[in-house]
Amino acid sequence: MSEYVPSPSSWVADQVELYERTNGAEGTTLRKTGLPVVIVTNKGNKTGAVRKIPLMRVADGKNYVLVASRGGAPTHPVWYYNLKAEPKVEVRDLGVVQSMVAREVSDTAERSRLWAIAVEAYPPYQEYQDKTDRQIPVFVAEPA
Ligand code: F42
């Protein structure tokens, strides 16, 4: 099993550490927004390292919607390439960790349905999309 390599951004790595150490009792929201966050464990597509990324919690039934927004940056977060290379992920939601399979949503009707759910859960996603001509990728993580 490859080892976990924390995010180089300390606030991200710290959130993962707190969330996991407390088994989802602390560190489970996006700072002062109070909005819920999940932790997605994925495999580095270049290093094979275990990577863990906090994302806003966007639930669609038993599935999760994973939004590669990166604050509306002109380029995808690199975890995008990890999920494309290895769709098997683990999603931690509070104290529950489940094996899931992530797929990028390409169907326009499905994407707009899921985008609406994502923006409802975290309105800034729309601002991020408005500020970049990169189409922000949307993944669905379904139970494995
Ligand atoms: N990011 C989002 O995109 N969407 C969200 O909804 C979101 C919510 C959120 C909530 C709380 C929080 O603390 C962070 C949140 N983030 C959200 C930020 C998210 O957790 C990520 O930090 C952010 O999306 C950037 O992801 P990233 O994968 O681009 O991270 C960079 C900084 C990174 O970790 N780079 C590493 C490095 O060393 O520079 C490499 C990481 C990696 O996966 N490397 C791969 C490997 O093989 O190991 C190769 C990847 C490649 O192809 O280059």
mmCIF file with all atom_site columns, C-alpha atoms and ligand atoms in Angstrom:
data_model
loop_
_atom_site.group_PDB
_atom_site.id
_atom_site.type_symbol
_atom_site.label_atom_id
_atom_site.label_alt_id
_atom_site.label_comp_id
_atom_site.label_asym_id
_atom_site.label_entity_id
_atom_site.label_seq_id
_atom_site.pdbx_PDB_ins_code
_atom_site.Cartn_x
_atom_site.Cartn_y
_atom_site.Cartn_z
_atom_site.occupancy
_atom_site.B_iso_or_equiv
_atom_site.pdbx_formal_charge
_atom_site.auth_seq_id
_atom_site.auth_comp_id
_atom_site.auth_asym_id
_atom_site.auth_atom_id
_atom_site.pdbx_PDB_model_num
ATOM   1   C CA  . MET A 1 1   ? 0.000   0.000  0.000   1.00 0.00 ? 1   MET A CA  1
ATOM   2   C CA  . SER A 1 2   ? 1.506   3.376  -1.016  1.00 0.00 ? 2   SER A CA  1
ATOM   3   C CA  . GLU A 1 3   ? 1.943   5.989  1.629   1.00 0.00 ? 3   GLU A CA  1
ATOM   4   C CA  . TYR A 1 4   ? -0.207  9.046  2.194   1.00 0.00 ? 4   TYR A CA  1
ATOM   5   C CA  . VAL A 1 5   ? 1.337   12.284 0.983   1.00 0.00 ? 5   VAL A CA  1
ATOM   6   C CA  . PRO A 1 6   ? -0.426  15.289 2.510   1.00 0.00 ? 6   PRO A CA  1
ATOM   7   C CA  . SER A 1 7   ? -1.476  18.276 0.434   1.00 0.00 ? 7   SER A CA  1
ATOM   8   C CA  . PRO A 1 8   ? 1.220   20.959 0.171   1.00 0.00 ? 8   PRO A CA  1
ATOM   9   C CA  . SER A 1 9   ? -1.393  23.489 1.270   1.00 0.00 ? 9   SER A CA  1
ATOM   10  C CA  . SER A 1 10  ? -1.282  23.270 5.048   1.00 0.00 ? 10  SER A CA  1
ATOM   11  C CA  . TRP A 1 11  ? -4.873  24.353 5.686   1.00 0.00 ? 11  TRP A CA  1
ATOM   12  C CA  . VAL A 1 12  ? -5.987  21.466 3.516   1.00 0.00 ? 12  VAL A CA  1
ATOM   13  C CA  . ALA A 1 13  ? -3.620  18.933 5.090   1.00 0.00 ? 13  ALA A CA  1
ATOM   14  C CA  . ASP A 1 14  ? -4.599  20.182 8.555   1.00 0.00 ? 14  ASP A CA  1
ATOM   15  C CA  . GLN A 1 15  ? -8.304  19.776 7.816   1.00 0.00 ? 15  GLN A CA  1
ATOM   16  C CA  . VAL A 1 16  ? -7.750  16.193 6.650   1.00 0.00 ? 16  VAL A CA  1
ATOM   17  C CA  . GLU A 1 17  ? -5.706  15.423 9.744   1.00 0.00 ? 17  GLU A CA  1
ATOM   18  C CA  . LEU A 1 18  ? -8.308  16.844 12.160  1.00 0.00 ? 18  LEU A CA  1
ATOM   19  C CA  . TYR A 1 19  ? -11.249 15.261 10.337  1.00 0.00 ? 19  TYR A CA  1
ATOM   20  C CA  . GLU A 1 20  ? -9.655  11.812 10.329  1.00 0.00 ? 20  GLU A CA  1
ATOM   21  C CA  . ARG A 1 21  ? -8.115  11.958 13.803  1.00 0.00 ? 21  ARG A CA  1
ATOM   22  C CA  . THR A 1 22  ? -11.497 12.841 15.327  1.00 0.00 ? 22  THR A CA  1
ATOM   23  C CA  . ASN A 1 23  ? -13.323 10.337 13.103  1.00 0.00 ? 23  ASN A CA  1
ATOM   24  C CA  . GLY A 1 24  ? -15.490 13.102 11.718  1.00 0.00 ? 24  GLY A CA  1
ATOM   25  C CA  . ALA A 1 25  ? -16.271 14.849 14.998  1.00 0.00 ? 25  ALA A CA  1
ATOM   26  C CA  . GLU A 1 26  ? -14.206 17.949 14.099  1.00 0.00 ? 26  GLU A CA  1
ATOM   27  C CA  . GLY A 1 27  ? -12.889 19.644 10.979  1.00 0.00 ? 27  GLY A CA  1
ATOM   28  C CA  . THR A 1 28  ? -15.997 18.643 9.038   1.00 0.00 ? 28  THR A CA  1
ATOM   29  C CA  . THR A 1 29  ? -17.027 22.038 7.675   1.00 0.00 ? 29  THR A CA  1
ATOM   30  C CA  . LEU A 1 30  ? -15.525 24.661 5.405   1.00 0.00 ? 30  LEU A CA  1
ATOM   31  C CA  . ARG A 1 31  ? -14.092 27.059 7.983   1.00 0.00 ? 31  ARG A CA  1
ATOM   32  C CA  . LYS A 1 32  ? -16.565 29.790 8.947   1.00 0.00 ? 32  LYS A CA  1
ATOM   33  C CA  . THR A 1 33  ? -19.245 28.797 6.437   1.00 0.00 ? 33  THR A CA  1
ATOM   34  C CA  . GLY A 1 34  ? -20.312 25.824 8.565   1.00 0.00 ? 34  GLY A CA  1
ATOM   35  C CA  . LEU A 1 35  ? -21.022 23.971 5.310   1.00 0.00 ? 35  LEU A CA  1
ATOM   36  C CA  . PRO A 1 36  ? -20.236 20.251 5.360   1.00 0.00 ? 36  PRO A CA  1
ATOM   37  C CA  . VAL A 1 37  ? -17.133 18.748 3.799   1.00 0.00 ? 37  VAL A CA  1
ATOM   38  C CA  . VAL A 1 38  ? -16.214 15.184 2.819   1.00 0.00 ? 38  VAL A CA  1
ATOM   39  C CA  . ILE A 1 39  ? -12.709 13.724 2.403   1.00 0.00 ? 39  ILE A CA  1
ATOM   40  C CA  . VAL A 1 40  ? -11.970 11.948 -0.876  1.00 0.00 ? 40  VAL A CA  1
ATOM   41  C CA  . THR A 1 41  ? -9.042  9.540  -0.818  1.00 0.00 ? 41  THR A CA  1
ATOM   42  C CA  . ASN A 1 42  ? -7.591  8.973  -4.256  1.00 0.00 ? 42  ASN A CA  1
ATOM   43  C CA  . LYS A 1 43  ? -4.455  7.617  -5.925  1.00 0.00 ? 43  LYS A CA  1
ATOM   44  C CA  . GLY A 1 44  ? -1.818  9.931  -7.368  1.00 0.00 ? 44  GLY A CA  1
ATOM   45  C CA  . ASN A 1 45  ? -1.741  9.222  -11.091 1.00 0.00 ? 45  ASN A CA  1
ATOM   46  C CA  . LYS A 1 46  ? 1.996   9.980  -11.336 1.00 0.00 ? 46  LYS A CA  1
ATOM   47  C CA  . THR A 1 47  ? 3.400   8.972  -7.955  1.00 0.00 ? 47  THR A CA  1
ATOM   48  C CA  . GLY A 1 48  ? 0.880   6.320  -6.928  1.00 0.00 ? 48  GLY A CA  1
ATOM   49  C CA  . ALA A 1 49  ? 0.760   8.118  -3.574  1.00 0.00 ? 49  ALA A CA  1
ATOM   50  C CA  . VAL A 1 50  ? -2.370  8.126  -1.418  1.00 0.00 ? 50  VAL A CA  1
ATOM   51  C CA  . ARG A 1 51  ? -3.894  11.591 -1.713  1.00 0.00 ? 51  ARG A CA  1
ATOM   52  C CA  . LYS A 1 52  ? -6.711  12.997 0.413   1.00 0.00 ? 52  LYS A CA  1
ATOM   53  C CA  . ILE A 1 53  ? -8.757  15.998 -0.589  1.00 0.00 ? 53  ILE A CA  1
ATOM   54  C CA  . PRO A 1 54  ? -11.522 17.748 1.307   1.00 0.00 ? 54  PRO A CA  1
ATOM   55  C CA  . LEU A 1 55  ? -14.419 18.705 -0.963  1.00 0.00 ? 55  LEU A CA  1
ATOM   56  C CA  . MET A 1 56  ? -17.791 20.287 -0.256  1.00 0.00 ? 56  MET A CA  1
ATOM   57  C CA  . ARG A 1 57  ? -20.349 17.617 0.642   1.00 0.00 ? 57  ARG A CA  1
ATOM   58  C CA  . VAL A 1 58  ? -22.857 17.467 -2.196  1.00 0.00 ? 58  VAL A CA  1
ATOM   59  C CA  . ALA A 1 59  ? -25.111 14.434 -1.845  1.00 0.00 ? 59  ALA A CA  1
ATOM   60  C CA  . ASP A 1 60  ? -27.402 13.086 -4.563  1.00 0.00 ? 60  ASP A CA  1
ATOM   61  C CA  . GLY A 1 61  ? -29.193 10.174 -2.931  1.00 0.00 ? 61  GLY A CA  1
ATOM   62  C CA  . LYS A 1 62  ? -26.464 7.729  -1.956  1.00 0.00 ? 62  LYS A CA  1
ATOM   63  C CA  . ASN A 1 63  ? -24.061 9.306  -4.438  1.00 0.00 ? 63  ASN A CA  1
ATOM   64  C CA  . TYR A 1 64  ? -21.751 12.272 -3.935  1.00 0.00 ? 64  TYR A CA  1
ATOM   65  C CA  . VAL A 1 65  ? -21.143 15.021 -6.468  1.00 0.00 ? 65  VAL A CA  1
ATOM   66  C CA  . LEU A 1 66  ? -17.464 16.007 -6.598  1.00 0.00 ? 66  LEU A CA  1
ATOM   67  C CA  . VAL A 1 67  ? -16.819 19.435 -8.115  1.00 0.00 ? 67  VAL A CA  1
ATOM   68  C CA  . ALA A 1 68  ? -13.319 20.165 -9.462  1.00 0.00 ? 68  ALA A CA  1
ATOM   69  C CA  . SER A 1 69  ? -13.731 23.897 -8.938  1.00 0.00 ? 69  SER A CA  1
ATOM   70  C CA  . ARG A 1 70  ? -10.403 24.917 -7.392  1.00 0.00 ? 70  ARG A CA  1
ATOM   71  C CA  . GLY A 1 71  ? -11.929 28.311 -6.679  1.00 0.00 ? 71  GLY A CA  1
ATOM   72  C CA  . GLY A 1 72  ? -12.524 29.007 -10.362 1.00 0.00 ? 72  GLY A CA  1
ATOM   73  C CA  . ALA A 1 73  ? -8.815  28.773 -11.278 1.00 0.00 ? 73  ALA A CA  1
ATOM   74  C CA  . PRO A 1 74  ? -8.052  28.518 -15.006 1.00 0.00 ? 74  PRO A CA  1
ATOM   75  C CA  . THR A 1 75  ? -6.759  24.953 -14.614 1.00 0.00 ? 75  THR A CA  1
ATOM   76  C CA  . HIS A 1 76  ? -8.261  21.849 -13.036 1.00 0.00 ? 76  HIS A CA  1
ATOM   77  C CA  . PRO A 1 77  ? -7.140  20.790 -9.586  1.00 0.00 ? 77  PRO A CA  1
ATOM   78  C CA  . VAL A 1 78  ? -4.648  17.974 -10.181 1.00 0.00 ? 78  VAL A CA  1
ATOM   79  C CA  . TRP A 1 79  ? -6.824  15.483 -8.302  1.00 0.00 ? 79  TRP A CA  1
ATOM   80  C CA  . TYR A 1 80  ? -8.987  15.641 -11.438 1.00 0.00 ? 80  TYR A CA  1
ATOM   81  C CA  . TYR A 1 81  ? -6.303  13.645 -13.244 1.00 0.00 ? 81  TYR A CA  1
ATOM   82  C CA  . ASN A 1 82  ? -6.069  11.179 -10.378 1.00 0.00 ? 82  ASN A CA  1
ATOM   83  C CA  . LEU A 1 83  ? -9.783  10.380 -10.577 1.00 0.00 ? 83  LEU A CA  1
ATOM   84  C CA  . LYS A 1 84  ? -9.619  10.064 -14.368 1.00 0.00 ? 84  LYS A CA  1
ATOM   85  C CA  . ALA A 1 85  ? -6.739  7.595  -14.067 1.00 0.00 ? 85  ALA A CA  1
ATOM   86  C CA  . GLU A 1 86  ? -8.117  5.653  -11.106 1.00 0.00 ? 86  GLU A CA  1
ATOM   87  C CA  . PRO A 1 87  ? -11.853 6.104  -10.464 1.00 0.00 ? 87  PRO A CA  1
ATOM   88  C CA  . LYS A 1 88  ? -11.797 3.950  -7.325  1.00 0.00 ? 88  LYS A CA  1
ATOM   89  C CA  . VAL A 1 89  ? -11.872 6.322  -4.379  1.00 0.00 ? 89  VAL A CA  1
ATOM   90  C CA  . GLU A 1 90  ? -12.919 6.360  -0.743  1.00 0.00 ? 90  GLU A CA  1
ATOM   91  C CA  . VAL A 1 91  ? -15.304 8.991  0.484   1.00 0.00 ? 91  VAL A CA  1
ATOM   92  C CA  . ARG A 1 92  ? -15.362 9.850  4.175   1.00 0.00 ? 92  ARG A CA  1
ATOM   93  C CA  . ASP A 1 93  ? -18.529 11.583 5.332   1.00 0.00 ? 93  ASP A CA  1
ATOM   94  C CA  . LEU A 1 94  ? -18.209 12.284 9.068   1.00 0.00 ? 94  LEU A CA  1
ATOM   95  C CA  . GLY A 1 95  ? -17.558 8.895  10.692  1.00 0.00 ? 95  GLY A CA  1
ATOM   96  C CA  . VAL A 1 96  ? -18.419 6.806  7.619   1.00 0.00 ? 96  VAL A CA  1
ATOM   97  C CA  . VAL A 1 97  ? -15.847 5.822  4.987   1.00 0.00 ? 97  VAL A CA  1
ATOM   98  C CA  . GLN A 1 98  ? -17.071 4.063  1.890   1.00 0.00 ? 98  GLN A CA  1
ATOM   99  C CA  . SER A 1 99  ? -15.486 2.707  -1.277  1.00 0.00 ? 99  SER A CA  1
ATOM   100 C CA  . MET A 1 100 ? -16.915 4.462  -4.295  1.00 0.00 ? 100 MET A CA  1
ATOM   101 C CA  . VAL A 1 101 ? -16.310 4.790  -8.022  1.00 0.00 ? 101 VAL A CA  1
ATOM   102 C CA  . ALA A 1 102 ? -16.039 8.290  -9.484  1.00 0.00 ? 102 ALA A CA  1
ATOM   103 C CA  . ARG A 1 103 ? -17.006 9.101  -13.048 1.00 0.00 ? 103 ARG A CA  1
ATOM   104 C CA  . GLU A 1 104 ? -16.867 12.426 -14.798 1.00 0.00 ? 104 GLU A CA  1
ATOM   105 C CA  . VAL A 1 105 ? -20.337 13.565 -15.861 1.00 0.00 ? 105 VAL A CA  1
ATOM   106 C CA  . SER A 1 106 ? -20.404 14.392 -19.564 1.00 0.00 ? 106 SER A CA  1
ATOM   107 C CA  . ASP A 1 107 ? -24.126 14.132 -20.376 1.00 0.00 ? 107 ASP A CA  1
ATOM   108 C CA  . THR A 1 108 ? -25.403 17.743 -20.437 1.00 0.00 ? 108 THR A CA  1
ATOM   109 C CA  . ALA A 1 109 ? -28.804 16.983 -18.900 1.00 0.00 ? 109 ALA A CA  1
ATOM   110 C CA  . GLU A 1 110 ? -27.248 14.960 -16.070 1.00 0.00 ? 110 GLU A CA  1
ATOM   111 C CA  . ARG A 1 111 ? -24.599 17.626 -15.562 1.00 0.00 ? 111 ARG A CA  1
ATOM   112 C CA  . SER A 1 112 ? -27.076 20.477 -15.297 1.00 0.00 ? 112 SER A CA  1
ATOM   113 C CA  . ARG A 1 113 ? -29.186 18.507 -12.801 1.00 0.00 ? 113 ARG A CA  1
ATOM   114 C CA  . LEU A 1 114 ? -26.128 17.793 -10.669 1.00 0.00 ? 114 LEU A CA  1
ATOM   115 C CA  . TRP A 1 115 ? -24.708 21.299 -11.075 1.00 0.00 ? 115 TRP A CA  1
ATOM   116 C CA  . ALA A 1 116 ? -27.944 22.734 -9.650  1.00 0.00 ? 116 ALA A CA  1
ATOM   117 C CA  . ILE A 1 117 ? -27.665 20.409 -6.638  1.00 0.00 ? 117 ILE A CA  1
ATOM   118 C CA  . ALA A 1 118 ? -24.014 21.420 -6.167  1.00 0.00 ? 118 ALA A CA  1
ATOM   119 C CA  . VAL A 1 119 ? -24.750 25.159 -6.344  1.00 0.00 ? 119 VAL A CA  1
ATOM   120 C CA  . GLU A 1 120 ? -27.624 24.682 -3.911  1.00 0.00 ? 120 GLU A CA  1
ATOM   121 C CA  . ALA A 1 121 ? -25.207 23.026 -1.478  1.00 0.00 ? 121 ALA A CA  1
ATOM   122 C CA  . TYR A 1 122 ? -22.413 25.552 -2.076  1.00 0.00 ? 122 TYR A CA  1
ATOM   123 C CA  . PRO A 1 123 ? -23.482 28.714 -3.936  1.00 0.00 ? 123 PRO A CA  1
ATOM   124 C CA  . PRO A 1 124 ? -19.916 29.960 -4.602  1.00 0.00 ? 124 PRO A CA  1
ATOM   125 C CA  . TYR A 1 125 ? -19.553 27.180 -7.191  1.00 0.00 ? 125 TYR A CA  1
ATOM   126 C CA  . GLN A 1 126 ? -21.583 29.380 -9.553  1.00 0.00 ? 126 GLN A CA  1
ATOM   127 C CA  . GLU A 1 127 ? -19.321 32.381 -8.937  1.00 0.00 ? 127 GLU A CA  1
ATOM   128 C CA  . TYR A 1 128 ? -16.311 30.180 -9.630  1.00 0.00 ? 128 TYR A CA  1
ATOM   129 C CA  . GLN A 1 129 ? -17.837 29.003 -12.919 1.00 0.00 ? 129 GLN A CA  1
ATOM   130 C CA  . ASP A 1 130 ? -18.751 32.589 -13.876 1.00 0.00 ? 130 ASP A CA  1
ATOM   131 C CA  . LYS A 1 131 ? -15.159 33.744 -13.453 1.00 0.00 ? 131 LYS A CA  1
ATOM   132 C CA  . THR A 1 132 ? -13.477 31.137 -15.669 1.00 0.00 ? 132 THR A CA  1
ATOM   133 C CA  . ASP A 1 133 ? -14.061 29.882 -19.194 1.00 0.00 ? 133 ASP A CA  1
ATOM   134 C CA  . ARG A 1 134 ? -12.797 26.458 -18.023 1.00 0.00 ? 134 ARG A CA  1
ATOM   135 C CA  . GLN A 1 135 ? -15.876 24.241 -17.681 1.00 0.00 ? 135 GLN A CA  1
ATOM   136 C CA  . ILE A 1 136 ? -15.607 23.072 -14.079 1.00 0.00 ? 136 ILE A CA  1
ATOM   137 C CA  . PRO A 1 137 ? -15.699 19.266 -14.132 1.00 0.00 ? 137 PRO A CA  1
ATOM   138 C CA  . VAL A 1 138 ? -18.359 17.416 -12.154 1.00 0.00 ? 138 VAL A CA  1
ATOM   139 C CA  . PHE A 1 139 ? -17.885 13.830 -10.995 1.00 0.00 ? 139 PHE A CA  1
ATOM   140 C CA  . VAL A 1 140 ? -20.414 11.478 -9.472  1.00 0.00 ? 140 VAL A CA  1
ATOM   141 C CA  . ALA A 1 141 ? -19.077 9.080  -6.866  1.00 0.00 ? 141 ALA A CA  1
ATOM   142 C CA  . GLU A 1 142 ? -21.305 6.011  -6.660  1.00 0.00 ? 142 GLU A CA  1
ATOM   143 C CA  . PRO A 1 143 ? -21.068 3.206  -4.097  1.00 0.00 ? 143 PRO A CA  1
ATOM   144 C CA  . ALA A 1 144 ? -18.631 0.559  -5.348  1.00 0.00 ? 144 ALA A CA  1
HETATM 145 N N1  . F42 B 2 .   ? -11.486 22.011 -3.953  1.00 0.00 ? 1   F42 B N1  1
HETATM 146 C C1  . F42 B 2 .   ? -12.356 21.840 -4.989  1.00 0.00 ? 1   F42 B C1  1
HETATM 147 O O1  . F42 B 2 .   ? -11.914 21.758 -6.143  1.00 0.00 ? 1   F42 B O1  1
HETATM 148 N N2  . F42 B 2 .   ? -13.710 21.721 -4.760  1.00 0.00 ? 1   F42 B N2  1
HETATM 149 C C2  . F42 B 2 .   ? -14.241 21.801 -3.525  1.00 0.00 ? 1   F42 B C2  1
HETATM 150 O O2  . F42 B 2 .   ? -15.463 21.657 -3.361  1.00 0.00 ? 1   F42 B O2  1
HETATM 151 C C3  . F42 B 2 .   ? -13.349 22.010 -2.408  1.00 0.00 ? 1   F42 B C3  1
HETATM 152 C C4  . F42 B 2 .   ? -13.795 22.114 -1.088  1.00 0.00 ? 1   F42 B C4  1
HETATM 153 C C5  . F42 B 2 .   ? -12.877 22.228 -0.018  1.00 0.00 ? 1   F42 B C5  1
HETATM 154 C C6  . F42 B 2 .   ? -13.301 22.257 1.325   1.00 0.00 ? 1   F42 B C6  1
HETATM 155 C C7  . F42 B 2 .   ? -12.372 22.325 2.363   1.00 0.00 ? 1   F42 B C7  1
HETATM 156 C C8  . F42 B 2 .   ? -10.991 22.353 2.066   1.00 0.00 ? 1   F42 B C8  1
HETATM 157 O O3  . F42 B 2 .   ? -10.093 22.390 3.061   1.00 0.00 ? 1   F42 B O3  1
HETATM 158 C C9  . F42 B 2 .   ? -10.546 22.332 0.734   1.00 0.00 ? 1   F42 B C9  1
HETATM 159 C C10 . F42 B 2 .   ? -11.484 22.271 -0.321  1.00 0.00 ? 1   F42 B C10 1
HETATM 160 N N3  . F42 B 2 .   ? -11.069 22.227 -1.639  1.00 0.00 ? 1   F42 B N3  1
HETATM 161 C C11 . F42 B 2 .   ? -11.949 22.092 -2.677  1.00 0.00 ? 1   F42 B C11 1
HETATM 162 C C12 . F42 B 2 .   ? -9.611  22.240 -1.978  1.00 0.00 ? 1   F42 B C12 1
HETATM 163 C C13 . F42 B 2 .   ? -9.180  20.800 -2.346  1.00 0.00 ? 1   F42 B C13 1
HETATM 164 O O4  . F42 B 2 .   ? -9.103  20.018 -1.177  1.00 0.00 ? 1   F42 B O4  1
HETATM 165 C C14 . F42 B 2 .   ? -7.831  20.813 -3.050  1.00 0.00 ? 1   F42 B C14 1
HETATM 166 O O5  . F42 B 2 .   ? -6.841  21.308 -2.204  1.00 0.00 ? 1   F42 B O5  1
HETATM 167 C C15 . F42 B 2 .   ? -7.877  21.692 -4.274  1.00 0.00 ? 1   F42 B C15 1
HETATM 168 O O6  . F42 B 2 .   ? -8.981  21.280 -5.082  1.00 0.00 ? 1   F42 B O6  1
HETATM 169 C C16 . F42 B 2 .   ? -6.605  21.567 -5.088  1.00 0.00 ? 1   F42 B C16 1
HETATM 170 O O7  . F42 B 2 .   ? -6.413  20.206 -5.381  1.00 0.00 ? 1   F42 B O7  1
HETATM 171 P P1  . F42 B 2 .   ? -5.036  19.748 -6.058  1.00 0.00 ? 1   F42 B P1  1
HETATM 172 O O8  . F42 B 2 .   ? -5.120  18.254 -6.213  1.00 0.00 ? 1   F42 B O8  1
HETATM 173 O O9  . F42 B 2 .   ? -4.769  20.561 -7.268  1.00 0.00 ? 1   F42 B O9  1
HETATM 174 O O10 . F42 B 2 .   ? -4.004  20.088 -4.884  1.00 0.00 ? 1   F42 B O10 1
HETATM 175 C C17 . F42 B 2 .   ? -2.669  20.497 -5.157  1.00 0.00 ? 1   F42 B C17 1
HETATM 176 C C18 . F42 B 2 .   ? -2.397  21.739 -4.348  1.00 0.00 ? 1   F42 B C18 1
HETATM 177 C C19 . F42 B 2 .   ? -1.732  19.371 -4.706  1.00 0.00 ? 1   F42 B C19 1
HETATM 178 O O11 . F42 B 2 .   ? -2.039  18.679 -3.746  1.00 0.00 ? 1   F42 B O11 1
HETATM 179 N N4  . F42 B 2 .   ? -0.620  19.204 -5.424  1.00 0.00 ? 1   F42 B N4  1
HETATM 180 C C20 . F42 B 2 .   ? 0.381   18.209 -5.047  1.00 0.00 ? 1   F42 B C20 1
HETATM 181 C C21 . F42 B 2 .   ? 1.753   18.842 -5.167  1.00 0.00 ? 1   F42 B C21 1
HETATM 182 O O12 . F42 B 2 .   ? 2.706   18.244 -4.645  1.00 0.00 ? 1   F42 B O12 1
HETATM 183 O O13 . F42 B 2 .   ? 1.853   19.942 -5.790  1.00 0.00 ? 1   F42 B O13 1
HETATM 184 C C22 . F42 B 2 .   ? 0.267   16.993 -5.976  1.00 0.00 ? 1   F42 B C22 1
HETATM 185 C C23 . F42 B 2 .   ? -1.023  16.272 -5.705  1.00 0.00 ? 1   F42 B C23 1
HETATM 186 C C24 . F42 B 2 .   ? -1.263  15.077 -6.602  1.00 0.00 ? 1   F42 B C24 1
HETATM 187 O O14 . F42 B 2 .   ? -2.356  14.533 -6.597  1.00 0.00 ? 1   F42 B O14 1
HETATM 188 N N5  . F42 B 2 .   ? -0.241  14.622 -7.410  1.00 0.00 ? 1   F42 B N5  1
HETATM 189 C C25 . F42 B 2 .   ? -0.455  13.504 -8.308  1.00 0.00 ? 1   F42 B C25 1
HETATM 190 C C26 . F42 B 2 .   ? 0.378   12.301 -7.886  1.00 0.00 ? 1   F42 B C26 1
HETATM 191 O O15 . F42 B 2 .   ? 0.690   11.443 -8.745  1.00 0.00 ? 1   F42 B O15 1
HETATM 192 O O16 . F42 B 2 .   ? 0.693   12.176 -6.676  1.00 0.00 ? 1   F42 B O16 1
HETATM 193 C C27 . F42 B 2 .   ? -0.150  13.956 -9.739  1.00 0.00 ? 1   F42 B C27 1
HETATM 194 C C28 . F42 B 2 .   ? -1.230  14.911 -10.194 1.00 0.00 ? 1   F42 B C28 1
HETATM 195 C C29 . F42 B 2 .   ? -0.903  15.411 -11.637 1.00 0.00 ? 1   F42 B C29 1
HETATM 196 O O17 . F42 B 2 .   ? -1.413  14.799 -12.607 1.00 0.00 ? 1   F42 B O17 1
HETATM 197 O O18 . F42 B 2 .   ? -0.107  16.364 -11.729 1.00 0.00 ? 1   F42 B O18 1
#
